[in-house]
Tab-separated table of C-alpha atoms in Angstrom:
chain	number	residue	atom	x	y	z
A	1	UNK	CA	112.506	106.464	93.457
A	2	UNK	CA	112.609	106.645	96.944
A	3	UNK	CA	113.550	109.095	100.099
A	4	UNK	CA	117.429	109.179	101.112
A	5	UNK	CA	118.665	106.014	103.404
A	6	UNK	CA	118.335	107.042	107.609
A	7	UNK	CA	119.037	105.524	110.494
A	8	UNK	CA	116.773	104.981	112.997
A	9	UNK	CA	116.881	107.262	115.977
A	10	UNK	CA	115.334	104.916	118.533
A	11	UNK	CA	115.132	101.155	118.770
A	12	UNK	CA	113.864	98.599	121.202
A	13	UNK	CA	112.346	95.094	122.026
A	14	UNK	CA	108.767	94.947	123.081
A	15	UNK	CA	107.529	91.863	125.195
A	16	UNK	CA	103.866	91.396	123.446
A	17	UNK	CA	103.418	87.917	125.317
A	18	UNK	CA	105.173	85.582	127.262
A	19	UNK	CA	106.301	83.691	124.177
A	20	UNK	CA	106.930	86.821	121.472
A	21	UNK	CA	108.786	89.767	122.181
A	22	UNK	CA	108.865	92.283	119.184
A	23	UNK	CA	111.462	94.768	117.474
A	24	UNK	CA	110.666	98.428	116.496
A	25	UNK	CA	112.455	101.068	115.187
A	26	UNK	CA	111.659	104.746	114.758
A	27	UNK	CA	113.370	107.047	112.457
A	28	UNK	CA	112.747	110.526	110.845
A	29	UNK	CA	111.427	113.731	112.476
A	30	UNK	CA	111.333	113.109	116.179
A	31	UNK	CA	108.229	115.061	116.189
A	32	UNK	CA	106.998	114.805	112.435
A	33	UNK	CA	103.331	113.165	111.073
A	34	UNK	CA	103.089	109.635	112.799
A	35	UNK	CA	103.131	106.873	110.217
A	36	UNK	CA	103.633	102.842	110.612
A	37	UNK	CA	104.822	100.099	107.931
A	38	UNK	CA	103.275	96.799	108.144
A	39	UNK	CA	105.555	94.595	106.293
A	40	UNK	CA	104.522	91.657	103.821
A	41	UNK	CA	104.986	88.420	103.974
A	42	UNK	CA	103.112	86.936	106.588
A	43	UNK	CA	107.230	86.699	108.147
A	44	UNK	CA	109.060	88.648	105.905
A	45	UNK	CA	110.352	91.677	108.187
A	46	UNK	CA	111.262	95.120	107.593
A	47	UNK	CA	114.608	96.133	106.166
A	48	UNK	CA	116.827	99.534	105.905
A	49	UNK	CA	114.711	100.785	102.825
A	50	UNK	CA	111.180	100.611	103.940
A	51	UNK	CA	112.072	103.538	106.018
A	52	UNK	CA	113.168	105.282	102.372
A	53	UNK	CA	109.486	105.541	101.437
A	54	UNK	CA	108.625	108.539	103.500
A	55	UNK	CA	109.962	111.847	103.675
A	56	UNK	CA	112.631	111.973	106.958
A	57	UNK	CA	111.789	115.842	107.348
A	58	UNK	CA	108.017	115.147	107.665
A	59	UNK	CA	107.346	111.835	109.306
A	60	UNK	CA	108.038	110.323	112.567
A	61	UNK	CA	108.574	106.872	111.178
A	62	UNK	CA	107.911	103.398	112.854
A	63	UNK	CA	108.695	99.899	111.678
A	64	UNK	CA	108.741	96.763	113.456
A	65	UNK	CA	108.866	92.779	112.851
A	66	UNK	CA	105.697	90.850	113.496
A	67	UNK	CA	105.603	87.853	115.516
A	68	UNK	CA	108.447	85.672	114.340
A	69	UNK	CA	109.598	87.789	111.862
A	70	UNK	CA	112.847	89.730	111.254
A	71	UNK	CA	114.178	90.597	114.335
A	72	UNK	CA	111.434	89.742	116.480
A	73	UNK	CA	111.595	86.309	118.695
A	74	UNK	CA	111.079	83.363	118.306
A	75	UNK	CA	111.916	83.553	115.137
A	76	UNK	CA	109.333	81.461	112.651
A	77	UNK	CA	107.335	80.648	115.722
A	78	UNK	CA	103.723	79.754	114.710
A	79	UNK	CA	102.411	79.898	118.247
A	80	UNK	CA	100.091	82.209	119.268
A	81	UNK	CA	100.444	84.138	115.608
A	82	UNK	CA	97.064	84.858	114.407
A	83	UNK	CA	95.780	87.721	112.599
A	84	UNK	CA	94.105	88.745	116.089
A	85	UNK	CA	97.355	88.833	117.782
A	86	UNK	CA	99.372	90.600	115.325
A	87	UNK	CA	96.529	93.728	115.479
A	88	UNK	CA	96.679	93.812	119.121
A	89	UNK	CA	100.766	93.658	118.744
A	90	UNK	CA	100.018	96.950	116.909
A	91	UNK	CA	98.341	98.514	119.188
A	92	UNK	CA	100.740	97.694	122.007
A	93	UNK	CA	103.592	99.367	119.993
A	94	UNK	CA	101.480	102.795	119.406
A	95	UNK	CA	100.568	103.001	123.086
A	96	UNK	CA	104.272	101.735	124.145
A	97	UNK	CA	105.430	104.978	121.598
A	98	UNK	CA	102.376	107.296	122.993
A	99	UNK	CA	101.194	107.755	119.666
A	100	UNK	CA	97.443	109.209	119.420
A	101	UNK	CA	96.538	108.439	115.661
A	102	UNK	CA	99.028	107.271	112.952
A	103	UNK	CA	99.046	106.816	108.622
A	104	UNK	CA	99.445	103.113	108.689
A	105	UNK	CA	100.867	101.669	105.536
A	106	UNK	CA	100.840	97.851	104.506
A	107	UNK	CA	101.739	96.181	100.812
A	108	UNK	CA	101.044	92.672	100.142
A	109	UNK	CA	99.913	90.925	103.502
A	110	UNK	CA	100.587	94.220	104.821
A	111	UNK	CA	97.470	95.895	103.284
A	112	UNK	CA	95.541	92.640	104.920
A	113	UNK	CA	96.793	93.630	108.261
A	114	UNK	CA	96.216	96.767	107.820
A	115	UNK	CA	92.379	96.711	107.059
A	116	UNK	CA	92.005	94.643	110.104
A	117	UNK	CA	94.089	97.010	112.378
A	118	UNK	CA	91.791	99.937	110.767
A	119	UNK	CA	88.907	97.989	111.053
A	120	UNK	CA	89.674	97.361	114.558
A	121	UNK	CA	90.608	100.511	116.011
A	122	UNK	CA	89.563	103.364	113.203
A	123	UNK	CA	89.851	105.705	115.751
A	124	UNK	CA	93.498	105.175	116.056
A	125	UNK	CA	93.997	105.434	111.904
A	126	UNK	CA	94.499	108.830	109.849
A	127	UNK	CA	94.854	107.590	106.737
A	128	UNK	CA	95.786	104.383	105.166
A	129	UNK	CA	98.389	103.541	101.963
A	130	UNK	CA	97.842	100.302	100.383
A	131	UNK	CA	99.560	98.599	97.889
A	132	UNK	CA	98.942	95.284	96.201
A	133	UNK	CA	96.042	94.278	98.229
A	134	UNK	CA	95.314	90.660	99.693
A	135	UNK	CA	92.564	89.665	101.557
A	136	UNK	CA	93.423	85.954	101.927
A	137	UNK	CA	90.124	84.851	100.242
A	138	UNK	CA	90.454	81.241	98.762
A	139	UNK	CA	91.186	82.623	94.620
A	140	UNK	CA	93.745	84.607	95.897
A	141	UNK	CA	95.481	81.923	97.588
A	142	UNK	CA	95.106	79.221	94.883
A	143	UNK	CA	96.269	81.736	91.977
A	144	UNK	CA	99.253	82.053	94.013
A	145	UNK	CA	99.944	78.550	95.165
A	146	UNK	CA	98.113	75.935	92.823
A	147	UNK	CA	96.787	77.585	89.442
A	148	UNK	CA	97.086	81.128	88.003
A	149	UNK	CA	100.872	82.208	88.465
A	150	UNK	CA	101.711	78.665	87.582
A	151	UNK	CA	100.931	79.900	83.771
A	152	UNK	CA	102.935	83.238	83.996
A	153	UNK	CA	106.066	81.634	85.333
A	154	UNK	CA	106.203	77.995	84.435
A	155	UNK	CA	109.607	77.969	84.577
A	156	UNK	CA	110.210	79.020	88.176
A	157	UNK	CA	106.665	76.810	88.417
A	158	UNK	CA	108.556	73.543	87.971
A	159	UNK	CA	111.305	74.480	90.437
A	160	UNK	CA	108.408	75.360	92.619
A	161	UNK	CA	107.169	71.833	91.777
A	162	UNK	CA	110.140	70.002	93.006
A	163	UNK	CA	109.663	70.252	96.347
A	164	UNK	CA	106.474	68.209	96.644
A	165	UNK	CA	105.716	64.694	95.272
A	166	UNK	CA	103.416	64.157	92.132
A	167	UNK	CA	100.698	62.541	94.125
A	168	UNK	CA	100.293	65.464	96.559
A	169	UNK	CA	100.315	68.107	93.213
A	170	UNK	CA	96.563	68.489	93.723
A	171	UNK	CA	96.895	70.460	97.057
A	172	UNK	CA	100.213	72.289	97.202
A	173	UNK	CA	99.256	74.692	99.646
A	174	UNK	CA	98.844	71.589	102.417
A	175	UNK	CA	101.535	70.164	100.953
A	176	UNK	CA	103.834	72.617	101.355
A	177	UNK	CA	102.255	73.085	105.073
A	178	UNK	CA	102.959	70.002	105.708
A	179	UNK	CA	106.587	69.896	104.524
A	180	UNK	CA	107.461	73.333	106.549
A	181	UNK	CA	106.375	72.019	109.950
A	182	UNK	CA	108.050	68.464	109.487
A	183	UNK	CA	110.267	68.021	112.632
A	184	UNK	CA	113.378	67.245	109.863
A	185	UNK	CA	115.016	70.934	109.659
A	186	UNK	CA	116.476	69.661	106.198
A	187	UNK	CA	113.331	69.676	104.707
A	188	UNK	CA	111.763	72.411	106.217
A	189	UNK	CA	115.071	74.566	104.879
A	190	UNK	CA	114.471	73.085	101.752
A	191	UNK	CA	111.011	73.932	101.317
A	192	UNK	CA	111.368	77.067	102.442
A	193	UNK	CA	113.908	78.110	100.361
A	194	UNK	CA	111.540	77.043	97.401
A	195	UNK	CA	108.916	78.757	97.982
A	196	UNK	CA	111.025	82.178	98.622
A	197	UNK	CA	112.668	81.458	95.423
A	198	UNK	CA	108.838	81.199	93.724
A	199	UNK	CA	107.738	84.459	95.614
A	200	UNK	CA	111.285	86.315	94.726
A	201	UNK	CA	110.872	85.268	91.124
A	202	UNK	CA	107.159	85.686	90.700
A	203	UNK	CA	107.205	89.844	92.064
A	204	UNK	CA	108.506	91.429	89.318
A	205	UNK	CA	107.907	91.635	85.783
A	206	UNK	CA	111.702	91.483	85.399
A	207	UNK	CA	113.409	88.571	87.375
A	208	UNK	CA	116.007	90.610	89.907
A	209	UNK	CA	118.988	88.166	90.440
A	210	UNK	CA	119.452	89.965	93.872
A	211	UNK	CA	116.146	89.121	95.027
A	212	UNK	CA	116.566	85.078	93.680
A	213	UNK	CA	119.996	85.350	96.094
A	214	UNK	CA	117.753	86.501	98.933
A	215	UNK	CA	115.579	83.522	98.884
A	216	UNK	CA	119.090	81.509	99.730
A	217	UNK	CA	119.175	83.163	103.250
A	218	UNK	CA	118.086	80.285	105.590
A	219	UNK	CA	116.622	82.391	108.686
A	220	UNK	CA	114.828	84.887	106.513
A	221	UNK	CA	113.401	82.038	104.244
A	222	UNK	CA	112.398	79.938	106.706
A	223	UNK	CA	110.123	82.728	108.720
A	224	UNK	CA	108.544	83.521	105.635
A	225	UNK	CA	107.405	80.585	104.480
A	226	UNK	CA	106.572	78.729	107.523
A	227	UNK	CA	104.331	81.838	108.690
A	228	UNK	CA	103.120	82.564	105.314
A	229	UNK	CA	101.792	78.964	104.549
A	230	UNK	CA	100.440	79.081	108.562
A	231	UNK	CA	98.394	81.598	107.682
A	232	UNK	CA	97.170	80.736	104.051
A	233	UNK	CA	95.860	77.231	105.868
A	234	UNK	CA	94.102	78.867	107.890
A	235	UNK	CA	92.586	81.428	105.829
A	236	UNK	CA	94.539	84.159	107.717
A	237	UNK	CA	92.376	83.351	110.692
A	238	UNK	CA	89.528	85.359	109.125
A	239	UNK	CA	86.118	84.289	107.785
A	240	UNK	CA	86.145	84.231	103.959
A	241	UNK	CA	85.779	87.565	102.772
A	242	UNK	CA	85.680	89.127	106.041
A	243	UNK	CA	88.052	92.103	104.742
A	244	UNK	CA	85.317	92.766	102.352
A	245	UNK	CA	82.162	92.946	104.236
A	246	UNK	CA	79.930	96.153	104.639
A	247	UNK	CA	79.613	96.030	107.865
A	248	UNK	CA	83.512	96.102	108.327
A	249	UNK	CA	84.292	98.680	105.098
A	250	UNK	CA	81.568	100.868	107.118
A	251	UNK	CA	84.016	101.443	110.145
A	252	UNK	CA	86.562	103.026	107.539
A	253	UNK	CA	84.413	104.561	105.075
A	254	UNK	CA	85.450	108.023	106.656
A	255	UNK	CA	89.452	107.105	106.895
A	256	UNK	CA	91.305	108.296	103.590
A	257	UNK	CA	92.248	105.711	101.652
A	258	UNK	CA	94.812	105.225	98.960
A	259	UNK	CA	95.442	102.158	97.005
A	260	UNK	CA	98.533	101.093	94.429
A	261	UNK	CA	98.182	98.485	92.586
A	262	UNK	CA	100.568	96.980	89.787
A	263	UNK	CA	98.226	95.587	86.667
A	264	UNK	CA	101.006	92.541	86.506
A	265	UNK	CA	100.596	91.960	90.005
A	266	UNK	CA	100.889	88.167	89.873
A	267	UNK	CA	101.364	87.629	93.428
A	268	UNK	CA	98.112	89.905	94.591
A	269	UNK	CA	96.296	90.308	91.313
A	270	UNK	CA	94.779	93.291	90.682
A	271	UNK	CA	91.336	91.642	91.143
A	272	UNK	CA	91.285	91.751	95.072
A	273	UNK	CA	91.679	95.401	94.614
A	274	UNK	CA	89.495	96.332	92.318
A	275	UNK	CA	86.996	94.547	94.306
A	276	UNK	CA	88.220	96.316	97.265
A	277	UNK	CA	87.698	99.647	95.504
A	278	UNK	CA	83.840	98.463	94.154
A	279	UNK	CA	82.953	97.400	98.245
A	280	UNK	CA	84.814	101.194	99.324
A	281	UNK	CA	84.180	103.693	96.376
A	282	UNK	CA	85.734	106.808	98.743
A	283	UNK	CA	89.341	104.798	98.560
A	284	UNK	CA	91.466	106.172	95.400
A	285	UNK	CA	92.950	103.408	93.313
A	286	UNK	CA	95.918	103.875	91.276
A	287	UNK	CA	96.629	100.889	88.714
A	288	UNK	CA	99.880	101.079	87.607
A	289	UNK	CA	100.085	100.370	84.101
A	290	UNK	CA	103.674	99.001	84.073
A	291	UNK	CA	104.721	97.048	87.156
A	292	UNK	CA	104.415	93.808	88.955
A	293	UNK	CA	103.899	92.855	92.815
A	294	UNK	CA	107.399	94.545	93.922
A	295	UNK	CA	107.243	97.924	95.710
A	296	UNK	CA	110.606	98.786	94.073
A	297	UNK	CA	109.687	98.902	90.637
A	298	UNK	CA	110.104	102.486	89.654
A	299	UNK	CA	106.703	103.066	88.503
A	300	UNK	CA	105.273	101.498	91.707
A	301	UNK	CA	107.674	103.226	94.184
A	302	UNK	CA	107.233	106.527	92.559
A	303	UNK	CA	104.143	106.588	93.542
A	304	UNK	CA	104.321	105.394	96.766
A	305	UNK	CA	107.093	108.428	97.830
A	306	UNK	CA	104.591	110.826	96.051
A	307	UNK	CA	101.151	109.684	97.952
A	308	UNK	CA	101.062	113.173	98.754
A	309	UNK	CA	100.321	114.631	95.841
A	310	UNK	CA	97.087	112.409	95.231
A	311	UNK	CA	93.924	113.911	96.170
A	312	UNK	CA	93.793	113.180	99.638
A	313	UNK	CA	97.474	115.225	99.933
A	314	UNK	CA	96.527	117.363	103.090
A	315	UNK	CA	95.758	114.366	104.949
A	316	UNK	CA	99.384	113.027	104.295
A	317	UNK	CA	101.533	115.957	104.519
A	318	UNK	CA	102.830	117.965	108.054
C-alpha cells in the first residue's frame, strides 16, 4: 500500500561542514503541507519509495541522506557524525528550503532522530509519525546484536556469527566495531555485508530474497554498518535513556504524535515503544498485530499512507 512513484521536483547538495556535504530532494506539491523523512539505519539512505508514503497532491515532500549516507559525502565517514550533528544537519536543510514548521517522520533510527530533532527545536515540528521506535538504550542494542533476535533467527544468527572469532562471541557489538574500522577494506566489506545480511533477514516476518540481494551492494552495506555500529558504541551519543526522560518528553507533550509499531518487530521490539507511549500518554500507538520491523509489510505501510485518518487527522491533512 503506498502513494504512486514521483520524481522529485528539486534536488541539491548542501555543504553542512567542511568535511560533509548532504543530498536532498523535494518532491510533491510545490506548495503542499511540509513534511521530512528521516531515514533508518544509522547510514542507510533514502530511496525512490520513501517518497511513496505521502500523498503527492498534499505534501511538499523532503528527503535527504545523513552524514555519510546515500548520496551524501563522504560516504561511511564516521567523522564528525554524532547524533548532535545530524539534528543541526536538519535544521540547516529546513532553513536552506525556508520551511517554517514541518511533519517530520522517522522509522527505526529514524524515530530516534526524530525525538531529538523535536526535542530540540519543537517549535519547528507539527506533528511527528513514528514507526518502530529505538532509543539506543543498552536492551535494545544487545537484543539486536548479542541475545534476543539471536533466538528468532538462529539460522541467519550463525551466518551472523561467522564473521567474528569464538573468543570475541561475548561482545559482538565491539567486535563487529572493531572489524568495520580495520584499515583492511576486505574485512571491513566483509563484515559489513554480514551484518546487512542479519538486518535484511531479521525485518520481516517473511524473509524477502530482494532485500538478502541488497545486503550484497558494497557501498550501501558498508555505510550502514560502519555508521550503525559507530553509533550503537557509543550509545548514539546520548545519555542512557535520554529519549525517555520527562524533562525532554515535556518539550513535545503538545506536538501530535503518532506511533506504528509491528508486534514482531525483532529489530526495535515493541518494548521501546510501549515504554515510549507509558513516558508520553498524548502520543497514539498503533501495534500492528501482523508485521515485523519492515515499513513495507502491507499491514505496516497501510497504515503509514493512512496516518490521516487516525485521530489526530486535521493535523496531517492540507
Amino acid at each position: 500500500m503506498s502513494y504512486p512513484a514521483i520524481q522529485p521536483y528539486e534536488t541539491g547538495m548542501l555543504k553542512v561542514s567542511d568535511l560533509h556535504t548532504l543530498y536532498w530532494e523535494v518532491s510533491g506539491k510545490e506548495d503542499g503541507k511540509p513534511v521530512v523523512f528521516l531515514h533508518g539505519g544509522p547510514g542507510g539512505g533514502t530511496g525512490e519509495k520513501d517518497r511513496q508514503y505521502f500523498d503527492p497532491k498534499a505534501y511538499k515532500i523532503v528527503l535527504f541522506d545523513q552524514r555519510g549516507a546515500g548520496k551524501s559525502t563522504p560516504s561511511a565517514s564516521l567523522e564528525e557524525n554524532t547524533t548532535r550533528d545530524l539534528v543541526s544537519d536538519i535544521e540547516k536543510l529546513r532553513e536552506h528550503l525556508k520551511i517554517d514548521k514541518w511533519v517530520v517522520f522517522g522509522g527505526s533510527w529514524g524515530s530516534a532522530l526524530s525525538l531529538a530533532y523535536a526535542q530540540t527545536y519543537p517549535e519547528r515540528v507539527k506533528a511527528l509519525i513514528l514507526r518502530g521506535i529505538f532509543t539506543l538504550r543498552k536492551s535494545e542494542l544487545k537484543f539486536l546484536t548479542q541475545d534476543g533476535t539471536s533466538h528468532i533467527f538462529p539460522e541467519a544468527w550463525d551466518e551472523y556469527l561467522k564473521q567474528i572469532p569464538e573468543e570475541d562471541h561475548g561482545d559482538l557489538m565491539a567486535a563487529y566495531h572493531k572489524r568495520l574500522t580495520s584499515k583492511d577494506n576486505q574485512i571491513r566489506t566483509e563484515t559489513a555485508k554480514a551484518w546487512s545480511k542479519w538486518v535484511m533477514a531479521t525485518s520481516k516476518i517473511r524473509v524477502d530474497s530482494k532485500d538478502i540481494a541488497r545486503a550484497a551492494q558494497d557501498d550501501w552495506a558498508l555505510a550502514l554498518a560502519r555508521i550503525s555500529f559507530h553509533y550503537f558504541v557509543n550509545g548514539g551519543f546520548m545519555r542512557e535513556g535520554q529519549l525517555l526522560e520527562k524533562q525532554r518528553i515535556d518539550t513535545i507533550r503538545h506536538i501530535p504524535t503518532v506511533i506504528i509499531q509491528g508486534r514482531y518487530d525483532v529489530v526495535c521490539p515493541a518494548r521501546s515503544a510501549y515504554d515510549f507511549k507509558k513516558v508520553f500518554p498524548e502520543a497514539e500507538l498503533t501495534i500492528v498485530p501482523d508485521a515485523g520491523h519492515s515499513p513495507w509489510e502491507i499491514p505496516t505501510s497501510k497504515l503509514l499512507t493512512e496516518v490521516r485518518r487516525l485521530r489526530h487527522c486535521a493535523v496531517f491533512v492540507v
